[in-house]
Coordinates of C-alpha atoms in Angstrom, one line a residue:
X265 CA 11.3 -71.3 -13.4
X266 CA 14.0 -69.2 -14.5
X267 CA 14.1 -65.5 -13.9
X268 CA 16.2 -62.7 -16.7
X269 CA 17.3 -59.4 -16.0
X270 CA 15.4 -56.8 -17.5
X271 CA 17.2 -55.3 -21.1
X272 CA 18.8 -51.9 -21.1
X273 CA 15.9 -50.8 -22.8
X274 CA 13.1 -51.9 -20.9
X275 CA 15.5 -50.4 -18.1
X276 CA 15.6 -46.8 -20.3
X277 CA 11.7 -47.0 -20.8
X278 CA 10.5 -47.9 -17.5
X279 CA 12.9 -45.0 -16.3
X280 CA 11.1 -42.5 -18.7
X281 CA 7.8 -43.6 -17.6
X282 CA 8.6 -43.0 -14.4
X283 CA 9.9 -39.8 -14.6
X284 CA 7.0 -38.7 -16.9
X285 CA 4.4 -39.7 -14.1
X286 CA 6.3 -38.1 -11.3
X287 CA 6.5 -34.8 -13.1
X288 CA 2.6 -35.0 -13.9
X289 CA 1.9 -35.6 -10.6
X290 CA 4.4 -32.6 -9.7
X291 CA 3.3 -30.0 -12.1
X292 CA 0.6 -28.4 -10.2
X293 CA 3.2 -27.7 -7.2
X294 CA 5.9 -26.9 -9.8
X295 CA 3.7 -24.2 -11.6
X296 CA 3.0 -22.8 -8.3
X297 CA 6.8 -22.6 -7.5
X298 CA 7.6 -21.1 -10.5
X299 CA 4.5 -19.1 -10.9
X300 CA 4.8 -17.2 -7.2
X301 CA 8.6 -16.8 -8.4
X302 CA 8.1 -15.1 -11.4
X303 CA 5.7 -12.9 -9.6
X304 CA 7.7 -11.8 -6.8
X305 CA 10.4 -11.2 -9.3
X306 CA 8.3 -8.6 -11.1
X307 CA 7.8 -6.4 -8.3
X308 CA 11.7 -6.7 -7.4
X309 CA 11.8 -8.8 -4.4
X310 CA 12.6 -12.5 -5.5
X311 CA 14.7 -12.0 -2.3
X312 CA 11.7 -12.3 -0.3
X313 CA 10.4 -15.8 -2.0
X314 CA 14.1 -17.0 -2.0
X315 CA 13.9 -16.3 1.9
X316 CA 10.6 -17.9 2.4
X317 CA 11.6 -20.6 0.3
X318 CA 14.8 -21.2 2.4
X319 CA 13.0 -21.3 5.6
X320 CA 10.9 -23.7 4.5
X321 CA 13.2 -26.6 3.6
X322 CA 15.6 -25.8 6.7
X323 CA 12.8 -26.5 9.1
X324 CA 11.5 -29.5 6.5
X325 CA 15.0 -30.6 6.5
X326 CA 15.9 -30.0 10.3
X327 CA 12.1 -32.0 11.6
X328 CA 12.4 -34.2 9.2
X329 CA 15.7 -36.1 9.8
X330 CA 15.5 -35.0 13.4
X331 CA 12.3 -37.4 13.5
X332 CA 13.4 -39.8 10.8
X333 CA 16.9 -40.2 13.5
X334 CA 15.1 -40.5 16.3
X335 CA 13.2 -43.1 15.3
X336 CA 15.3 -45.4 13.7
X337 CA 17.5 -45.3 17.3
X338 CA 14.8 -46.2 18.8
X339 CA 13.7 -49.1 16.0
X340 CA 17.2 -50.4 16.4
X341 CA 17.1 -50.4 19.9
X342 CA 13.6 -52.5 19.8
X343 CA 15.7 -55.0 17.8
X344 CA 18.6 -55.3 19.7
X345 CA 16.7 -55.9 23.4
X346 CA 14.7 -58.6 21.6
X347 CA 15.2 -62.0 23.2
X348 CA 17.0 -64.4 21.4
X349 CA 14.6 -67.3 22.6
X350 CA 11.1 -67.9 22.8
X351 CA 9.1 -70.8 24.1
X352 CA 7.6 -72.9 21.4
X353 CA 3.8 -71.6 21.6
X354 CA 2.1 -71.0 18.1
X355 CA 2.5 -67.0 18.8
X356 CA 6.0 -67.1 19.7
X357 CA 7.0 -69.3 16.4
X358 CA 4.7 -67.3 14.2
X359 CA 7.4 -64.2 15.7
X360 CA 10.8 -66.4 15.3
X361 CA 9.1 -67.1 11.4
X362 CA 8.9 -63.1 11.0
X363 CA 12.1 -62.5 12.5
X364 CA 14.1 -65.3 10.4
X365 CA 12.3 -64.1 7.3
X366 CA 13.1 -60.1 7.6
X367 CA 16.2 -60.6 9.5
X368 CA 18.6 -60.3 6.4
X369 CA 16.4 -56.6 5.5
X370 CA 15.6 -55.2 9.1
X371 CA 18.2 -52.5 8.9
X372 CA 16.3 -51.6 5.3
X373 CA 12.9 -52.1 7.1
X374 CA 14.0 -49.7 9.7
X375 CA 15.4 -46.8 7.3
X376 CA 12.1 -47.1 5.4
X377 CA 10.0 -46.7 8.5
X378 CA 12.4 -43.8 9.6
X379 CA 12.3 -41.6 6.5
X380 CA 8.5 -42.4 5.8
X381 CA 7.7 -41.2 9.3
X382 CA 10.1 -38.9 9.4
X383 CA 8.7 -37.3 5.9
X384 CA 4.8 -36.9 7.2
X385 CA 5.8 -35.1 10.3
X386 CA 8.8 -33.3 9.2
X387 CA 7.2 -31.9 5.6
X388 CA 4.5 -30.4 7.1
X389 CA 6.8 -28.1 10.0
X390 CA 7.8 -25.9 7.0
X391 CA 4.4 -24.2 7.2
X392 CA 5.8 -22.4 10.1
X393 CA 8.2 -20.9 7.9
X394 CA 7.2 -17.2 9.6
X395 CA 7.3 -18.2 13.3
X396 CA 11.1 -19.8 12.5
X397 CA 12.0 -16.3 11.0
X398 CA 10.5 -14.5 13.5
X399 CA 12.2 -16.8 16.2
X400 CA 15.7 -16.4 14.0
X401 CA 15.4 -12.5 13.8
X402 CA 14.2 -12.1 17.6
X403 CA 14.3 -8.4 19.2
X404 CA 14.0 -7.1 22.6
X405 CA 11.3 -4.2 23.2
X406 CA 11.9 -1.9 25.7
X407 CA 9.1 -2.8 28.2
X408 CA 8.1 -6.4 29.5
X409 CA 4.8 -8.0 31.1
X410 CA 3.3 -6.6 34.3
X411 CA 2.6 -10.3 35.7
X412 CA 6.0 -12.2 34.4
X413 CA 8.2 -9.4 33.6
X414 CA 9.0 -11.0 30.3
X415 CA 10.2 -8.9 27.7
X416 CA 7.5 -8.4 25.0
X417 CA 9.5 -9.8 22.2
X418 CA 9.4 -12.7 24.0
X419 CA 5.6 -13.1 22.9
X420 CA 5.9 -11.6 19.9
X421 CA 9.2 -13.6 18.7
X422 CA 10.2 -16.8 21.0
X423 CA 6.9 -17.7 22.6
X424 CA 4.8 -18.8 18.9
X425 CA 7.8 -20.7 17.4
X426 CA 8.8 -22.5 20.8
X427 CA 5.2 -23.7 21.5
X428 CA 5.1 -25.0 18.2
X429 CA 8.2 -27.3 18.7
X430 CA 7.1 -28.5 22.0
X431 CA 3.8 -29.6 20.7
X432 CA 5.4 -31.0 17.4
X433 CA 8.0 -33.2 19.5
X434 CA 5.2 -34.5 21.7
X435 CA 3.4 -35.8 18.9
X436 CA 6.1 -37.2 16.9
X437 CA 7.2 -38.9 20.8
X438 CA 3.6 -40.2 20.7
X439 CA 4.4 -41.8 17.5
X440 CA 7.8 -43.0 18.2
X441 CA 6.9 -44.6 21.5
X442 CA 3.9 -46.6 19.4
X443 CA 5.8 -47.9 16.8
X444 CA 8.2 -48.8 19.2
X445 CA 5.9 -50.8 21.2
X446 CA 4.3 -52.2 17.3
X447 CA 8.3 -53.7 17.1
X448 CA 8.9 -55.0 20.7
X449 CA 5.5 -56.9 19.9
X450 CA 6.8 -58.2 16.6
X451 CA 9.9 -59.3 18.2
X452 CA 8.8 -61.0 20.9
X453 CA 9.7 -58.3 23.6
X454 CA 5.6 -58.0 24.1
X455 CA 3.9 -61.1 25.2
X456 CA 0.2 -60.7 25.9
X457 CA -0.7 -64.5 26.1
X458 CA 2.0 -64.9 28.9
X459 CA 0.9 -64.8 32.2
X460 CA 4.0 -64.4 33.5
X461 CA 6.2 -61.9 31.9
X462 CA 4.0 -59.8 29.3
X463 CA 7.2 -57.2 28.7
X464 CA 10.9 -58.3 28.9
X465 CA 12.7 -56.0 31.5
X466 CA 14.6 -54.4 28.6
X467 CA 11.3 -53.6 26.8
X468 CA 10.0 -52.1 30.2
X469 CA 13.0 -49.7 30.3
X470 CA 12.8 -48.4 26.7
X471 CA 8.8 -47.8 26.8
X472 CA 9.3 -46.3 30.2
X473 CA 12.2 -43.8 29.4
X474 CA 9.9 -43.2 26.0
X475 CA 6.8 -42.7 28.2
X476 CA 8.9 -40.5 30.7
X477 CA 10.0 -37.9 27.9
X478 CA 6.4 -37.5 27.1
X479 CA 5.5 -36.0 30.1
X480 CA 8.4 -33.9 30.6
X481 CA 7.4 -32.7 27.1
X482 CA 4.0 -31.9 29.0
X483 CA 5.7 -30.4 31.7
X484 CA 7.5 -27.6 29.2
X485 CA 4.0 -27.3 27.6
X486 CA 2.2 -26.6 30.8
X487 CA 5.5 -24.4 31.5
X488 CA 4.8 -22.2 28.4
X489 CA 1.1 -22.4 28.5
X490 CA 1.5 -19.8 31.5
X491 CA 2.6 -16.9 29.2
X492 CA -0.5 -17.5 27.1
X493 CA -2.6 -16.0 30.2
X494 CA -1.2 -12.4 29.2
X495 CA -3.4 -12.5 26.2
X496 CA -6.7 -14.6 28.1
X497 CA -9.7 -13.3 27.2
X498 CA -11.5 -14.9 30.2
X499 CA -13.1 -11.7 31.5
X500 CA -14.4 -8.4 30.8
X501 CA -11.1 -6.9 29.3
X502 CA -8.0 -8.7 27.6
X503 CA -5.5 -9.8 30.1
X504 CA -4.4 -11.9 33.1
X505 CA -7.1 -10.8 35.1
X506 CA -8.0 -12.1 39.2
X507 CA -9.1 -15.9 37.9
X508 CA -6.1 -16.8 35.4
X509 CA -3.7 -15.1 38.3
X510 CA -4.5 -17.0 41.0
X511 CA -6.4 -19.4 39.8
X512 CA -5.3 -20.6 36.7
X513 CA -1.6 -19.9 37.1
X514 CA -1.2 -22.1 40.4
X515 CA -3.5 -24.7 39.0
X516 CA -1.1 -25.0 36.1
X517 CA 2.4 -24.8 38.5
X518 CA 0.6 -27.7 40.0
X519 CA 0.4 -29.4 36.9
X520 CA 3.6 -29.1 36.1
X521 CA 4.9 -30.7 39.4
X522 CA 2.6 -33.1 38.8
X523 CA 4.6 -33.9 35.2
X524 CA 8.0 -34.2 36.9
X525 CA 6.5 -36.3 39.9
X526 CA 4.9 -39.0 37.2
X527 CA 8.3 -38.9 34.9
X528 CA 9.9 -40.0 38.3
X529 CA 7.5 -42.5 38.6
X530 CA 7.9 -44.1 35.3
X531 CA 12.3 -44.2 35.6
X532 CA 11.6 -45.7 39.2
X533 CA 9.0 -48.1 38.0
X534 CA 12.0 -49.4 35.9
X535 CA 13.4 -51.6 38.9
X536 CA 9.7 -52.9 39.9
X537 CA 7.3 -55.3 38.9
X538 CA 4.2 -54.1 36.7
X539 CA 2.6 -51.0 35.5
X540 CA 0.2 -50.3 38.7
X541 CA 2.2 -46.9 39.6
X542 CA 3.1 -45.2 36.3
X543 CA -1.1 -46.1 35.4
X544 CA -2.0 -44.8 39.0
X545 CA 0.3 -41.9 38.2
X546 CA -0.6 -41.1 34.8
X547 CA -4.8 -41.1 36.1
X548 CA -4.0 -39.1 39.0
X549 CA -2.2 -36.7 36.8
X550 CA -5.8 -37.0 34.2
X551 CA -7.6 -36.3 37.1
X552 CA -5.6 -33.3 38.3
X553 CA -5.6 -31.9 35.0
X554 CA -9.5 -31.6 34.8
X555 CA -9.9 -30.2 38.5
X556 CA -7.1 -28.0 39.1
X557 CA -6.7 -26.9 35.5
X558 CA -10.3 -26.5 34.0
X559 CA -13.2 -26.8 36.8
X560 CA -11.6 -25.0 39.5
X561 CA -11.1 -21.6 37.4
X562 CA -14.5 -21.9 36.6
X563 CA -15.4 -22.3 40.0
X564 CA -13.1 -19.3 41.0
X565 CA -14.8 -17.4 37.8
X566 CA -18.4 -18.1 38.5
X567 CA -18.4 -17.7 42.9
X568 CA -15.8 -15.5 43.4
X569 CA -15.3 -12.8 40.2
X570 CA -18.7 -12.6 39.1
X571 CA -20.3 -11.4 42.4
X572 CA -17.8 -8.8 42.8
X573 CA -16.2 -7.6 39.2
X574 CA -15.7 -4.2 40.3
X575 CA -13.4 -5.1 43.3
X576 CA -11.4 -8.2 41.9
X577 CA -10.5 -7.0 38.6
X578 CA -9.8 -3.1 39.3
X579 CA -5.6 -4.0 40.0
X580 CA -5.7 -5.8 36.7
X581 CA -8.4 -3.9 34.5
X582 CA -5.4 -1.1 36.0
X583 CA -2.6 -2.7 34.3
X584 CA -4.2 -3.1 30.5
X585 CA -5.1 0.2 30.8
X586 CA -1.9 1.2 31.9
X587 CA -0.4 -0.9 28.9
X588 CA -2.6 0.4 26.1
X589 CA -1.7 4.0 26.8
X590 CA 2.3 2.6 26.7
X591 CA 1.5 1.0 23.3
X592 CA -0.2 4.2 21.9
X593 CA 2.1 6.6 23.0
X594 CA -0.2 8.0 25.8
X595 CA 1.9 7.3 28.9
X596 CA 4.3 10.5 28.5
X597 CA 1.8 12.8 27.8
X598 CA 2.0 16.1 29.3
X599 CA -0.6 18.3 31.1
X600 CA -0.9 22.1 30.9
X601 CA -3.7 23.6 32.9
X602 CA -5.6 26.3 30.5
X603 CA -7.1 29.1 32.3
X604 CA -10.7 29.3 30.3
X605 CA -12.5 32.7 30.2
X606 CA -15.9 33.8 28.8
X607 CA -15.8 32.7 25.0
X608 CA -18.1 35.3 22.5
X609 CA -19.3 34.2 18.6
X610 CA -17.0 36.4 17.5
X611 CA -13.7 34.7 19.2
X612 CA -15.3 31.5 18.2
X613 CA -15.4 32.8 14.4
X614 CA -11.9 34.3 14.4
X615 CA -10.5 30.8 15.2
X616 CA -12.7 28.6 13.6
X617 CA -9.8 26.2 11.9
X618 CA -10.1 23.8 14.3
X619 CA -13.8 23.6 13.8
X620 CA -13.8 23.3 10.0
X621 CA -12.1 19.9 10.1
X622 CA -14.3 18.2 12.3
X623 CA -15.5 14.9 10.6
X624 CA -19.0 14.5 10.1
X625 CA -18.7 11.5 8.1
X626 CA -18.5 8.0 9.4
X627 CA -16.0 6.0 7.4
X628 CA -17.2 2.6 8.6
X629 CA -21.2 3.3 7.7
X630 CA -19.9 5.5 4.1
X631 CA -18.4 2.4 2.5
X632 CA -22.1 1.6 1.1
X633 CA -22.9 4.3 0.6
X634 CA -19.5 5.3 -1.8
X635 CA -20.6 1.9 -3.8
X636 CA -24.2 3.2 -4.3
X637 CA -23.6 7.2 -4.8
X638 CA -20.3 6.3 -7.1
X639 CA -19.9 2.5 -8.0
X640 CA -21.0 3.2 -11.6
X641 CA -22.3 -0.3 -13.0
X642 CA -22.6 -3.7 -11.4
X643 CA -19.2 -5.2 -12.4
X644 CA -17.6 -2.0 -9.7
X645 CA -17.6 -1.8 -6.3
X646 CA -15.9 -0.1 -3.1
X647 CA -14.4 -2.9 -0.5
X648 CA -12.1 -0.8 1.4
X649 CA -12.7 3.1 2.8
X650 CA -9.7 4.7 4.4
X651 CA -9.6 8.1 6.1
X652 CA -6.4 10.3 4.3
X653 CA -5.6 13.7 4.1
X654 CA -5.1 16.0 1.0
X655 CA -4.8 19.8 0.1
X656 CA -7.6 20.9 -0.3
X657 CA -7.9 24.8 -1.0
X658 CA -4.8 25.5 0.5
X659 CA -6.5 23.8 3.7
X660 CA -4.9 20.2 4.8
X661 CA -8.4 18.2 5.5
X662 CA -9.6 14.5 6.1
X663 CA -10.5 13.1 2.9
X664 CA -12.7 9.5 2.8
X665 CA -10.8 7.9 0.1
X666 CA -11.9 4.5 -1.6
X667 CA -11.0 2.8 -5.0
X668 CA -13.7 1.7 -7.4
X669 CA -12.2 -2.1 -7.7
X670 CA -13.6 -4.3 -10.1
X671 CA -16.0 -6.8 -8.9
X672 CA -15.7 -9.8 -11.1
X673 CA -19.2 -11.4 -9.4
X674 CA -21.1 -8.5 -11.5
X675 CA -20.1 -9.4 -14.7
X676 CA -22.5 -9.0 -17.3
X677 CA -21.2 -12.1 -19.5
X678 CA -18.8 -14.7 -17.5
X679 CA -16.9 -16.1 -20.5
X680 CA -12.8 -16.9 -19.9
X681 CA -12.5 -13.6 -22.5
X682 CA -14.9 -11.3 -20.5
X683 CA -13.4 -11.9 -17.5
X684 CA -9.7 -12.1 -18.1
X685 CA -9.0 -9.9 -20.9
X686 CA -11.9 -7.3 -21.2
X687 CA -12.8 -6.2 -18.1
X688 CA -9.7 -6.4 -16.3
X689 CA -9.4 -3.3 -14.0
X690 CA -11.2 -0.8 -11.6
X691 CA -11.7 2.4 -12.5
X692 CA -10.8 5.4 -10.4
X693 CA -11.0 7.2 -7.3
X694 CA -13.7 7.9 -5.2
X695 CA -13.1 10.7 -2.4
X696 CA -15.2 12.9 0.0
X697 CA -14.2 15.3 2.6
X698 CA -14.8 14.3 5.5
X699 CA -15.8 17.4 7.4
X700 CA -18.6 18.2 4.8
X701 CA -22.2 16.7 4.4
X702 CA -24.9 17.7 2.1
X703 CA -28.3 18.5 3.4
X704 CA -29.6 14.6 3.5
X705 CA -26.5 13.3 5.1
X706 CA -24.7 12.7 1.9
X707 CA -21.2 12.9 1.2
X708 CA -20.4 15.6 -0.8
X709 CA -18.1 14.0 -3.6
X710 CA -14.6 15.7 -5.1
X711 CA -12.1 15.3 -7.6
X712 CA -9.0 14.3 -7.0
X713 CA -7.5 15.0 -10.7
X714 CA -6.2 11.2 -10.7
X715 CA -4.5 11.0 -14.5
X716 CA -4.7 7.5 -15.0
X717 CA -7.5 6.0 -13.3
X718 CA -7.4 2.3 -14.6
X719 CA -6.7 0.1 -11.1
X720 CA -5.1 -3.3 -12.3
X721 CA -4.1 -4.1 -8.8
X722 CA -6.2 -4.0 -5.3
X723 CA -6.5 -6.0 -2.3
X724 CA -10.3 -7.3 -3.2
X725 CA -8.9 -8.8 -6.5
X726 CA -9.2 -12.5 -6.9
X727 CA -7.5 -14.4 -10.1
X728 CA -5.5 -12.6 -12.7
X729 CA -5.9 -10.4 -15.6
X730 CA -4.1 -10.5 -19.0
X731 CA -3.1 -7.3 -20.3
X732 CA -1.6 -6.2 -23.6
X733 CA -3.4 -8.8 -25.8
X734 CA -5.3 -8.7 -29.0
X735 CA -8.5 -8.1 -27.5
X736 CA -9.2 -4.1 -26.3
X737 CA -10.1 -3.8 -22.4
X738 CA -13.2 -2.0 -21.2
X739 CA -12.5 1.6 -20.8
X740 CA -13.5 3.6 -18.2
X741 CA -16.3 5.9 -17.9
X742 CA -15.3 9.2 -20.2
X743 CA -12.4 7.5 -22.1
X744 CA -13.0 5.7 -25.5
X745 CA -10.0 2.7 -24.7
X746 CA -7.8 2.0 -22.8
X747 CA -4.9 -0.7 -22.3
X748 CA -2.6 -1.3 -19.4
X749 CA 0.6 0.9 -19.9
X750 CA 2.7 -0.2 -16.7
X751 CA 5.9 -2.4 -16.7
X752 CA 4.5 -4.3 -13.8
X753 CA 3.1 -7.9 -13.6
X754 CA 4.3 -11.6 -15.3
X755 CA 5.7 -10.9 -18.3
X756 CA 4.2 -13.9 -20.7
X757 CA 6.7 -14.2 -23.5
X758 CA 7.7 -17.4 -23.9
X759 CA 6.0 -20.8 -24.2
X760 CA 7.6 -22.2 -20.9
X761 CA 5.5 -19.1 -19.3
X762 CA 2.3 -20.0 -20.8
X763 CA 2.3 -23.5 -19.4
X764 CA 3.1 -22.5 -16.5
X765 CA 0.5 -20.0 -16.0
X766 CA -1.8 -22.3 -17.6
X767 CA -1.4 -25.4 -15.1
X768 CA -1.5 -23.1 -12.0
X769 CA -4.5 -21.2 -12.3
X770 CA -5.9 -24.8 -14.8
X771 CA -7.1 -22.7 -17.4
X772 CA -5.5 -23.6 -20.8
X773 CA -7.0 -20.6 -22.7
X774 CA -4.0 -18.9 -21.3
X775 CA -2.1 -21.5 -23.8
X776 CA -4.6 -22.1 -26.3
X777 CA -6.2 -18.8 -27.1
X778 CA -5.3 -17.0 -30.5
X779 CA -5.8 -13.5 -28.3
X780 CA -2.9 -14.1 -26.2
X781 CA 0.3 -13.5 -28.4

């Protein structure tokens, strides 16, 4: 049997191919990349994507061959303790066969492993893209904790991000240590069918010292897990309240002592025979972990809060009160006795201002009622009523406010023309003062003189909308036509575009149809 070289031009061809396929199987994410930059780009801040975008990859980047390192160290180091001999039982030559076949590609088998490990776990760290900012462009607030005396940035910028890498680096340890072990076995530094010496010594110390930085990983975990007690919402307000302070807190101290005390274990176990102390240690540290940390808080919870609320959780019901007036602004205020006197009709009708500009209206229970008095047809509705205030007479008042969005679900025909090109926008403004109700309860309804009322843009607005086509748009409700008039939006003049657009949102009309020049 002889074996050719492949030509030049099968070389060329298969090289095509394979680029072809790769950007097929790319294109959805590539349309999405290009698609989000185009947008941000429209309304001026490709700075913003650029930034995201650069986040992304330096965390993909950093995890990634942080991992993919880590773990080809540790591969190599599973090689190199491997014992150069093995007694001549079936298992052990079936293991001196794998090694003398693979031993001229270990160091490729090893890369491989590395950067196919390193990839899953490191790729998927860029979704923390915000936390990393946050964490890069940390700031100090001027007040801290009551129970820590932690400066609130601290939970606002540091705390997220660092959790995150404590809990990723456990994981990926996890993973390390067991692929680890998978090699030792493979090379004959794990024996299970000898009686004697299952693990070599030098496969003892690398799984132990592995084993060992898993629990001081735990131990940081536990470490950080304390600050997430400022925000428990174990009892009746949110807060550290009498069961995560001396309950919970010391329960998780403990644990952490008991972290350090079992990593101890495992580096002393190095010198001695076995794996009866690390396993004693790492179930007595199970054990702990389910009585100290869960079911005696409960305990504390159930016997000691509940029967006496009142008196346990005053000091710390104290301190969120305390801390919500801080955060509104309330904690400065000044108080001015008023000396009060008898108060006739007439004083109450010379300074009646106040009065006139007391809401009647409920915003939260008028949103229905603005999509029933004023929503027109089925294809508008009202998601969102905010409480603004306009001129109104010469008199500032409260004003409900609320946009009549389109709602795509109330289309009367559902065709890719109907809802992309036709009915493309809300339509106008719907506003009510509210300090005024009519005699049923009803808002009483005003217009706000908005010029253009067309609303291409809203935060209830699924999909996308093309504007400035061949096909006219449904006006709104006194106007004849109308078509969008704004500079705003993806500009789709060229071909590239049009693909683009088309293989993100997978609708090819975008490409296809004669409407869209």
């Amino acid at each position: 049997m002889t074996f050719r070289r492949p030509s030049k031009g099968r070389l060329l061809v298969s090289s095509i191919i394979a680029v072809v396929l790769v950007l097929l199987f790319s294109a959805r994410g590539l349309s999405s990349f290009f698609v989000n930059l185009l947008w941000f780009d429209s309304v001026g801040r490709s700075d913003v994507y650029w930034g995201i975008l650069r986040s992304k990859v330096e965390l993909a980047v950093i995890f990634t061959v942080g991992c993919a390192v880590f773990l080809w160290v540790n591969l190599m180091l599973a090689d190199r303790l491997a014992p150069l001999t093995l007694p001549n039982t079936p298992e052990d030559l079936a293991v001196m066969k794998f090694r003398e076949v693979t031993a001229r590609h270990r160091g490729k088998l090893r890369t491989a492993v590395a950067l196919l490990i390193g990839l899953m776990l490191g790729l998927p760290a860029s979704g923390q893209w915000e936390q990393w900012m946050m964490f890069r462009n940390r700031q100090a607030f001027s007040v801290g904790d009551p129970q820590f005396k932690a400066n609130v940035g601290f939970y606002v910028f540091r705390l997220p991000f660092a959790q995150f890498v404590v809990s990723w680096a456990f994981g990926a340890l996890v993973l390390v240590t067991l692929i680890s072990i998978g090699f030792h076995f493979v090379n004959g530094s794990i024996r299970p069918q000898d009686r004697v010496q299952r693990v070599t010594p030098q496969a003892k110390v690398h799984i132990s010292v592995l084993i060992a930085g898993g629990t001081l990983l735990r131990a940081a975990n536990y470490w950080l897990s304390r600050y997430e007690l400022t925000g428990s919402q174990r009892g009746v307000v949110r807060g550290a309240l009498y069961t995560d302070v001396n309950a919970q807190l010391p329960a998780t101290n403990l644990m952490i002592l008991v972290s350090f005390a079992v990593t101890l274990l495992l580096l002393w176990n190095v010198r001695q025979r076995g794996w009866r102390l690390p396993v004693l240690g790492v179930g007595l540290w199970a054990v702990v972990a389910i009585v100290a940390g869960s079911v005696y808080p409960a305990l504390v919870q159930r016997f000691v809060v509940q029967p006496n609320v009142s008196t346990r959780e005053l000091p710390y019901i104290q301190r969120n009160i305390e801390a919500t007036k801080a955060a509104m602004g309330l904690d400065k205020v000044e108080r001015v006795s008023v000396g009060y006197s008898n108060i006739s009709a007439s004083d109450v009708q010379a300074d009646d201002a106040p009065l006139r500009d007391v809401r009647q209206l409920d915003p939260t229970q008028m949103r229905d009622r603005f999509s029933l008095d004023q929503g027109l047809t089925s294809f508008y509705g009202v998601n969102d009523l905010d409480v603004d205030r306009y001129s109104i007479d010469g008199r500032t008042q409260q004003v409900l406010v609320a946009a009549r969005e389109l709602n795509p679900a109330g289309l009367p025909n559902k065709t890719w023309v109907s809802q992309h090109l036709i009915y493309t926008h809300g339509c106008g403004v719907i506003a009510a003062p509210a300090s005024v109700a009519t005699s049923d309860g009803r808002p009483s309804y005003i217009d706000l003189g908005v010029k253009r009322p067309q609303i291409y843009f809203g935060d209830g607005l699924d999909g996308y909308a093309v504007v400035k086509t061949n096909q006219k748009e449904q006006a709104c409700a006194g106007a004849t036509e109308t078509s969008f008039s704004a500079d705003s939006g993806i500009k789709v003049n060229s071909t590239m575009r049009k693909i683009a657009l088309a293989v993100n949102f997978g609708e090819f009309n975008l490409f296809g149809s004669r409407l869209v020049d």
